[in-house]
Amino acid sequence: MSYLELRDISKVYGEGAAEVHALQRIDLSVDTGSLVAVMGASGSGKSTLLTIAGSLEDPTSGEVYLGGRPLSSLSRNGKARLRRQSIGYVFQDYNLLAGLSAVENVSLPLELDGVAARKAQAAALESLEDFGLKDRASSYPDQLSGGERQRVAIARAVVGNRQLLLADEPSGALDSTNAEAVMRLILAACRRGMAAVVVTHDAQLASWADRVVFLRDGRVVDQTVPVDSPETVLADLPNQ
Ligand code: ADP
Ligand code: MG
């Protein structure tokens, strides 16, 4: 079942001579449990697509459906609640709060949503454990490596049974080993029941996705199912 659906989405920034068609008639659906990678040159509309999918901005035309519900039917508060409870974001520069430990960073979205501190902390520890970071729970961001910081950011993005993970070049600042680890973890989060859209520049990393969508000048120019994604290769190996 598709959790995220973009139907005929266009986004225009500016007016008159300064008009920019950031997205032009985009159709895209992402199933629960599946990972879609978005590729395209700088300025092709990748970040705009994530922003609109995550209800952080409204499209100029078209409709976004999350869990079958059109975003245009939600009030401002309704959208804010959806963002707090159902959507996780990961950015290139991690955006961890320097004054909070790893576990405090991860529990913050739950606490902001009204979950009791103990319960939020327990969920945060569980999420950190899923990402192999249990022993780093009380470390502060400046005591963590880049790869660890990004894993904390992903743990924060998925904590509390979120349904949609949106990541904008989450591995852009990482070396290839850490970048691959990040894609692997995002894929694992997907398989546990999220829909995910990940922007990446790296074809190797995109090959982890179930589908790759290519944007050019705000339009989808191609969609491919990678034949040789690492998971496919593993799945095709005979059982030992
Ligand atoms: P990408 O992430 O692929 O680099 P973006 O989605 O950031 O591309 O941008 C797509 C186009 O929309 C670019 O031409 C960019 O300059 C323009 N754009 C993005 N955000 C804004 C904005 N807030 N105001 C005006 N133009 C914008
Ligand atoms: Mg961008």
Short mmCIF file of C-alpha atoms and ligand atoms in Angstrom, two decimals:
data_model
loop_
_atom_site.label_atom_id
_atom_site.label_comp_id
_atom_site.label_asym_id
_atom_site.label_seq_id
_atom_site.Cartn_x
_atom_site.Cartn_y
_atom_site.Cartn_z
CA MET A 1 0.00 0.00 0.00
CA SER A 2 1.36 3.42 -0.82
CA TYR A 3 1.83 5.65 2.20
CA LEU A 4 3.01 8.71 0.29
CA GLU A 5 1.45 9.79 -2.94
CA LEU A 6 2.18 12.91 -4.94
CA ARG A 7 -0.41 13.54 -7.62
CA ASP A 8 0.30 16.00 -10.38
CA ILE A 9 2.41 18.20 -8.12
CA SER A 10 3.77 21.50 -9.40
CA LYS A 11 5.63 24.16 -7.44
CA VAL A 12 6.34 27.65 -8.70
CA TYR A 13 8.55 30.03 -6.75
CA GLY A 14 8.59 33.77 -7.44
CA GLU A 15 6.63 35.75 -9.98
CA GLY A 16 6.92 37.13 -13.49
CA ALA A 17 10.48 37.19 -14.81
CA ALA A 18 11.74 35.66 -11.55
CA GLU A 19 9.39 32.68 -11.79
CA VAL A 20 11.01 29.29 -11.14
CA HIS A 21 9.18 26.07 -11.92
CA ALA A 22 10.81 23.97 -9.21
CA LEU A 23 8.50 20.98 -9.77
CA GLN A 24 6.41 20.26 -12.84
CA ARG A 25 3.57 17.76 -12.77
CA ILE A 26 5.20 15.17 -10.54
CA ASP A 27 3.46 11.85 -9.88
CA LEU A 28 5.11 9.63 -7.32
CA SER A 29 3.96 7.00 -4.89
CA VAL A 30 5.99 5.30 -2.19
CA ASP A 31 4.80 2.13 -0.48
CA THR A 32 5.16 1.36 3.18
CA GLY A 33 8.27 -0.74 3.52
CA SER A 34 9.95 0.66 0.44
CA LEU A 35 12.82 3.03 -0.22
CA VAL A 36 12.82 5.44 -3.14
CA ALA A 37 15.99 7.31 -4.04
CA VAL A 38 15.81 10.67 -5.81
CA MET A 39 18.68 11.79 -8.00
CA GLY A 40 19.24 14.82 -10.19
CA ALA A 41 21.54 17.78 -10.72
CA SER A 42 21.66 20.68 -8.30
CA GLY A 43 18.53 22.81 -8.77
CA SER A 44 16.48 19.98 -10.30
CA GLY A 45 13.89 20.12 -7.50
CA LYS A 46 14.96 17.31 -5.15
CA SER A 47 14.75 19.31 -1.91
CA THR A 48 11.51 20.93 -3.01
CA LEU A 49 10.02 17.48 -3.56
CA LEU A 50 10.95 16.40 -0.02
CA THR A 51 9.71 19.65 1.49
CA ILE A 52 6.31 19.28 -0.17
CA ALA A 53 6.08 15.55 0.61
CA GLY A 54 6.76 16.41 4.25
CA SER A 55 4.05 19.10 4.34
CA LEU A 56 6.62 21.80 5.13
CA GLU A 57 5.43 23.72 2.09
CA ASP A 58 2.27 23.64 0.00
CA PRO A 59 2.41 22.78 -3.69
CA THR A 60 1.23 25.39 -6.20
CA SER A 61 -1.05 22.73 -7.66
CA GLY A 62 -1.69 19.04 -7.23
CA GLU A 63 -2.31 17.00 -4.11
CA VAL A 64 -0.16 15.16 -1.59
CA TYR A 65 -1.71 12.13 0.14
CA LEU A 66 -0.25 10.70 3.32
CA GLY A 67 -1.80 7.44 4.46
CA GLY A 68 -4.59 8.10 1.98
CA ARG A 69 -5.43 11.52 3.42
CA PRO A 70 -5.07 14.61 1.25
CA LEU A 71 -2.85 17.17 2.99
CA SER A 72 -5.05 19.98 1.71
CA SER A 73 -7.85 18.66 3.94
CA LEU A 74 -5.77 19.22 7.08
CA SER A 75 -5.65 22.42 9.11
CA ARG A 76 -2.33 24.05 9.98
CA ASN A 77 -2.46 22.29 13.35
CA GLY A 78 -3.38 19.01 11.73
CA LYS A 79 -0.31 19.24 9.50
CA ALA A 80 1.87 20.16 12.46
CA ARG A 81 0.61 17.10 14.34
CA LEU A 82 1.25 14.87 11.33
CA ARG A 83 4.82 16.20 11.11
CA ARG A 84 5.40 15.62 14.83
CA GLN A 85 3.96 12.12 14.91
CA SER A 86 4.35 10.54 11.51
CA ILE A 87 7.24 12.10 9.61
CA GLY A 88 10.95 11.92 10.31
CA TYR A 89 13.50 14.16 8.60
CA VAL A 90 17.22 13.65 8.15
CA PHE A 91 19.46 16.36 6.76
CA GLN A 92 23.01 16.41 5.48
CA ASP A 93 24.32 18.35 8.47
CA TYR A 94 22.61 16.14 11.09
CA ASN A 95 21.00 19.06 12.99
CA LEU A 96 21.64 17.56 16.41
CA LEU A 97 21.41 19.90 19.39
CA ALA A 98 24.93 20.33 20.80
CA GLY A 99 23.79 20.75 24.40
CA LEU A 100 21.85 17.48 24.47
CA SER A 101 23.24 13.95 24.67
CA ALA A 102 22.46 11.40 21.97
CA VAL A 103 19.56 9.92 23.91
CA GLU A 104 18.20 13.39 24.73
CA ASN A 105 18.37 14.37 21.07
CA VAL A 106 16.44 11.26 20.08
CA SER A 107 13.80 11.58 22.81
CA LEU A 108 13.20 15.27 22.12
CA PRO A 109 10.59 14.85 19.36
CA LEU A 110 8.58 12.51 21.58
CA GLU A 111 8.79 14.87 24.55
CA LEU A 112 7.75 17.79 22.37
CA ASP A 113 4.77 15.69 21.38
CA GLY A 114 3.76 15.24 25.02
CA VAL A 115 5.16 11.77 25.73
CA ALA A 116 6.25 11.43 29.38
CA ALA A 117 10.02 11.84 29.86
CA ARG A 118 10.67 8.25 31.05
CA LYS A 119 8.70 6.70 28.24
CA ALA A 120 10.37 8.98 25.69
CA GLN A 121 13.79 8.06 27.05
CA ALA A 122 13.03 4.33 26.86
CA ALA A 123 11.86 4.65 23.25
CA ALA A 124 14.95 6.73 22.43
CA LEU A 125 17.28 4.10 23.89
CA GLU A 126 15.53 1.42 21.91
CA SER A 127 15.90 3.43 18.73
CA LEU A 128 19.61 4.06 19.43
CA GLU A 129 20.05 0.35 20.03
CA ASP A 130 18.48 -0.42 16.65
CA PHE A 131 21.23 1.71 15.11
CA GLY A 132 24.06 0.16 17.10
CA LEU A 133 24.51 3.20 19.33
CA LYS A 134 23.38 2.07 22.73
CA ASP A 135 26.79 2.60 24.27
CA ARG A 136 26.91 6.16 22.87
CA ALA A 137 23.59 7.19 24.43
CA SER A 138 25.07 9.62 26.92
CA SER A 139 27.66 11.06 24.52
CA TYR A 140 27.27 14.61 23.23
CA PRO A 141 27.34 15.34 19.51
CA ASP A 142 30.91 16.72 19.62
CA GLN A 143 32.08 13.42 21.13
CA LEU A 144 30.64 11.45 18.19
CA SER A 145 32.08 10.81 14.73
CA GLY A 146 30.25 12.10 11.65
CA GLY A 147 28.87 8.64 10.94
CA GLU A 148 27.66 8.26 14.52
CA ARG A 149 26.02 11.69 14.47
CA GLN A 150 24.14 10.80 11.32
CA ARG A 151 23.01 7.52 12.88
CA VAL A 152 21.71 9.45 15.91
CA ALA A 153 19.86 11.75 13.50
CA ILE A 154 18.27 8.74 11.82
CA ALA A 155 17.36 7.20 15.21
CA ARG A 156 15.67 10.52 16.03
CA ALA A 157 13.86 10.58 12.68
CA VAL A 158 12.32 7.13 13.14
CA VAL A 159 11.63 7.12 16.90
CA GLY A 160 8.02 6.56 17.93
CA ASN A 161 6.72 4.52 15.01
CA ARG A 162 6.88 7.18 12.35
CA GLN A 163 5.57 6.22 8.94
CA LEU A 164 7.53 8.40 6.55
CA LEU A 165 11.26 9.04 6.48
CA LEU A 166 12.52 11.91 4.34
CA ALA A 167 16.28 12.31 3.99
CA ASP A 168 18.03 15.06 2.02
CA GLU A 169 21.53 13.91 1.12
CA PRO A 170 21.96 12.21 4.51
CA SER A 171 25.34 10.82 3.54
CA GLY A 172 26.65 13.86 1.70
CA ALA A 173 29.16 14.72 4.42
CA LEU A 174 30.31 11.15 5.06
CA ASP A 175 33.04 8.93 3.62
CA SER A 176 31.88 6.00 1.52
CA THR A 177 31.96 3.43 4.34
CA ASN A 178 29.82 5.57 6.64
CA ALA A 179 27.60 6.64 3.75
CA GLU A 180 26.85 3.05 2.92
CA ALA A 181 26.14 2.27 6.58
CA VAL A 182 23.63 5.13 6.63
CA MET A 183 21.82 3.81 3.54
CA ARG A 184 21.76 0.34 5.04
CA LEU A 185 20.15 1.69 8.24
CA ILE A 186 17.60 3.71 6.32
CA LEU A 187 16.71 0.61 4.34
CA ALA A 188 16.40 -1.39 7.58
CA ALA A 189 14.07 1.29 9.00
CA CYS A 190 11.98 1.00 5.83
CA ARG A 191 11.71 -2.73 6.13
CA ARG A 192 10.44 -2.30 9.70
CA GLY A 193 7.46 -0.46 8.28
CA MET A 194 8.26 3.01 6.96
CA ALA A 195 8.07 4.57 3.54
CA ALA A 196 11.29 6.44 2.75
CA VAL A 197 12.47 8.97 0.20
CA VAL A 198 16.20 9.65 0.12
CA VAL A 199 17.95 12.24 -2.01
CA THR A 200 21.45 11.24 -2.98
CA HIS A 201 24.12 12.22 -5.49
CA ASP A 202 25.71 8.82 -5.41
CA ALA A 203 24.52 6.14 -7.83
CA GLN A 204 26.17 3.46 -5.73
CA LEU A 205 24.09 4.52 -2.72
CA ALA A 206 20.96 4.90 -4.83
CA SER A 207 21.34 1.26 -5.84
CA TRP A 208 20.22 0.35 -2.31
CA ALA A 209 16.78 1.74 -3.09
CA ASP A 210 13.80 -0.20 -4.44
CA ARG A 211 13.37 2.46 -7.08
CA VAL A 212 15.36 5.44 -8.33
CA VAL A 213 13.61 8.55 -9.58
CA PHE A 214 15.59 10.99 -11.71
CA LEU A 215 14.64 14.67 -11.80
CA ARG A 216 15.62 17.23 -14.38
CA ASP A 217 14.33 20.80 -14.28
CA GLY A 218 11.56 19.78 -11.92
CA ARG A 219 10.32 16.86 -13.98
CA VAL A 220 10.67 13.13 -13.51
CA VAL A 221 12.74 12.06 -16.50
CA ASP A 222 13.26 8.42 -15.59
CA GLN A 223 12.42 5.83 -12.98
CA THR A 224 14.35 2.66 -12.64
CA VAL A 225 14.32 -0.44 -10.55
CA PRO A 226 17.96 -1.26 -9.98
CA VAL A 227 18.62 -4.81 -11.15
CA ASP A 228 21.67 -5.33 -9.01
CA SER A 229 20.79 -3.71 -5.70
CA PRO A 230 22.81 -5.36 -2.94
CA GLU A 231 19.63 -6.74 -1.38
CA THR A 232 18.47 -8.28 -4.65
CA VAL A 233 21.81 -9.95 -5.08
CA LEU A 234 21.66 -11.31 -1.54
CA ALA A 235 18.06 -12.44 -1.97
CA ASP A 236 19.02 -14.32 -5.13
CA LEU A 237 21.72 -16.34 -3.43
CA PRO A 238 20.68 -19.92 -2.84
CA ASN A 239 19.94 -20.80 0.77
CA GLN A 240 22.86 -22.50 2.42
P1 ADP B 1 17.81 20.63 -5.54
O1 ADP B 1 17.51 20.21 -4.14
O2 ADP B 1 17.61 19.56 -6.56
O3 ADP B 1 19.17 21.24 -5.66
P2 ADP B 1 15.78 22.65 -5.08
O4 ADP B 1 14.54 21.89 -4.85
O5 ADP B 1 16.48 23.19 -3.88
O6 ADP B 1 16.77 21.76 -5.96
O7 ADP B 1 15.46 23.87 -6.03
C1 ADP B 1 14.76 23.74 -7.26
C2 ADP B 1 14.65 25.12 -7.89
O8 ADP B 1 13.79 25.92 -7.09
C3 ADP B 1 15.97 25.88 -7.97
O9 ADP B 1 15.95 26.62 -9.16
C4 ADP B 1 15.94 26.75 -6.76
O10 ADP B 1 16.70 27.91 -6.97
C5 ADP B 1 14.46 27.08 -6.64
N1 ADP B 1 14.04 27.32 -5.25
C6 ADP B 1 14.07 26.42 -4.24
N2 ADP B 1 13.59 26.94 -3.10
C7 ADP B 1 13.24 28.22 -3.39
C8 ADP B 1 12.67 29.30 -2.64
N3 ADP B 1 12.34 29.15 -1.36
N4 ADP B 1 12.45 30.46 -3.28
C9 ADP B 1 12.75 30.61 -4.59
N5 ADP B 1 13.29 29.64 -5.35
C10 ADP B 1 13.53 28.47 -4.77
MG MG B 2 18.73 20.18 -2.43
#
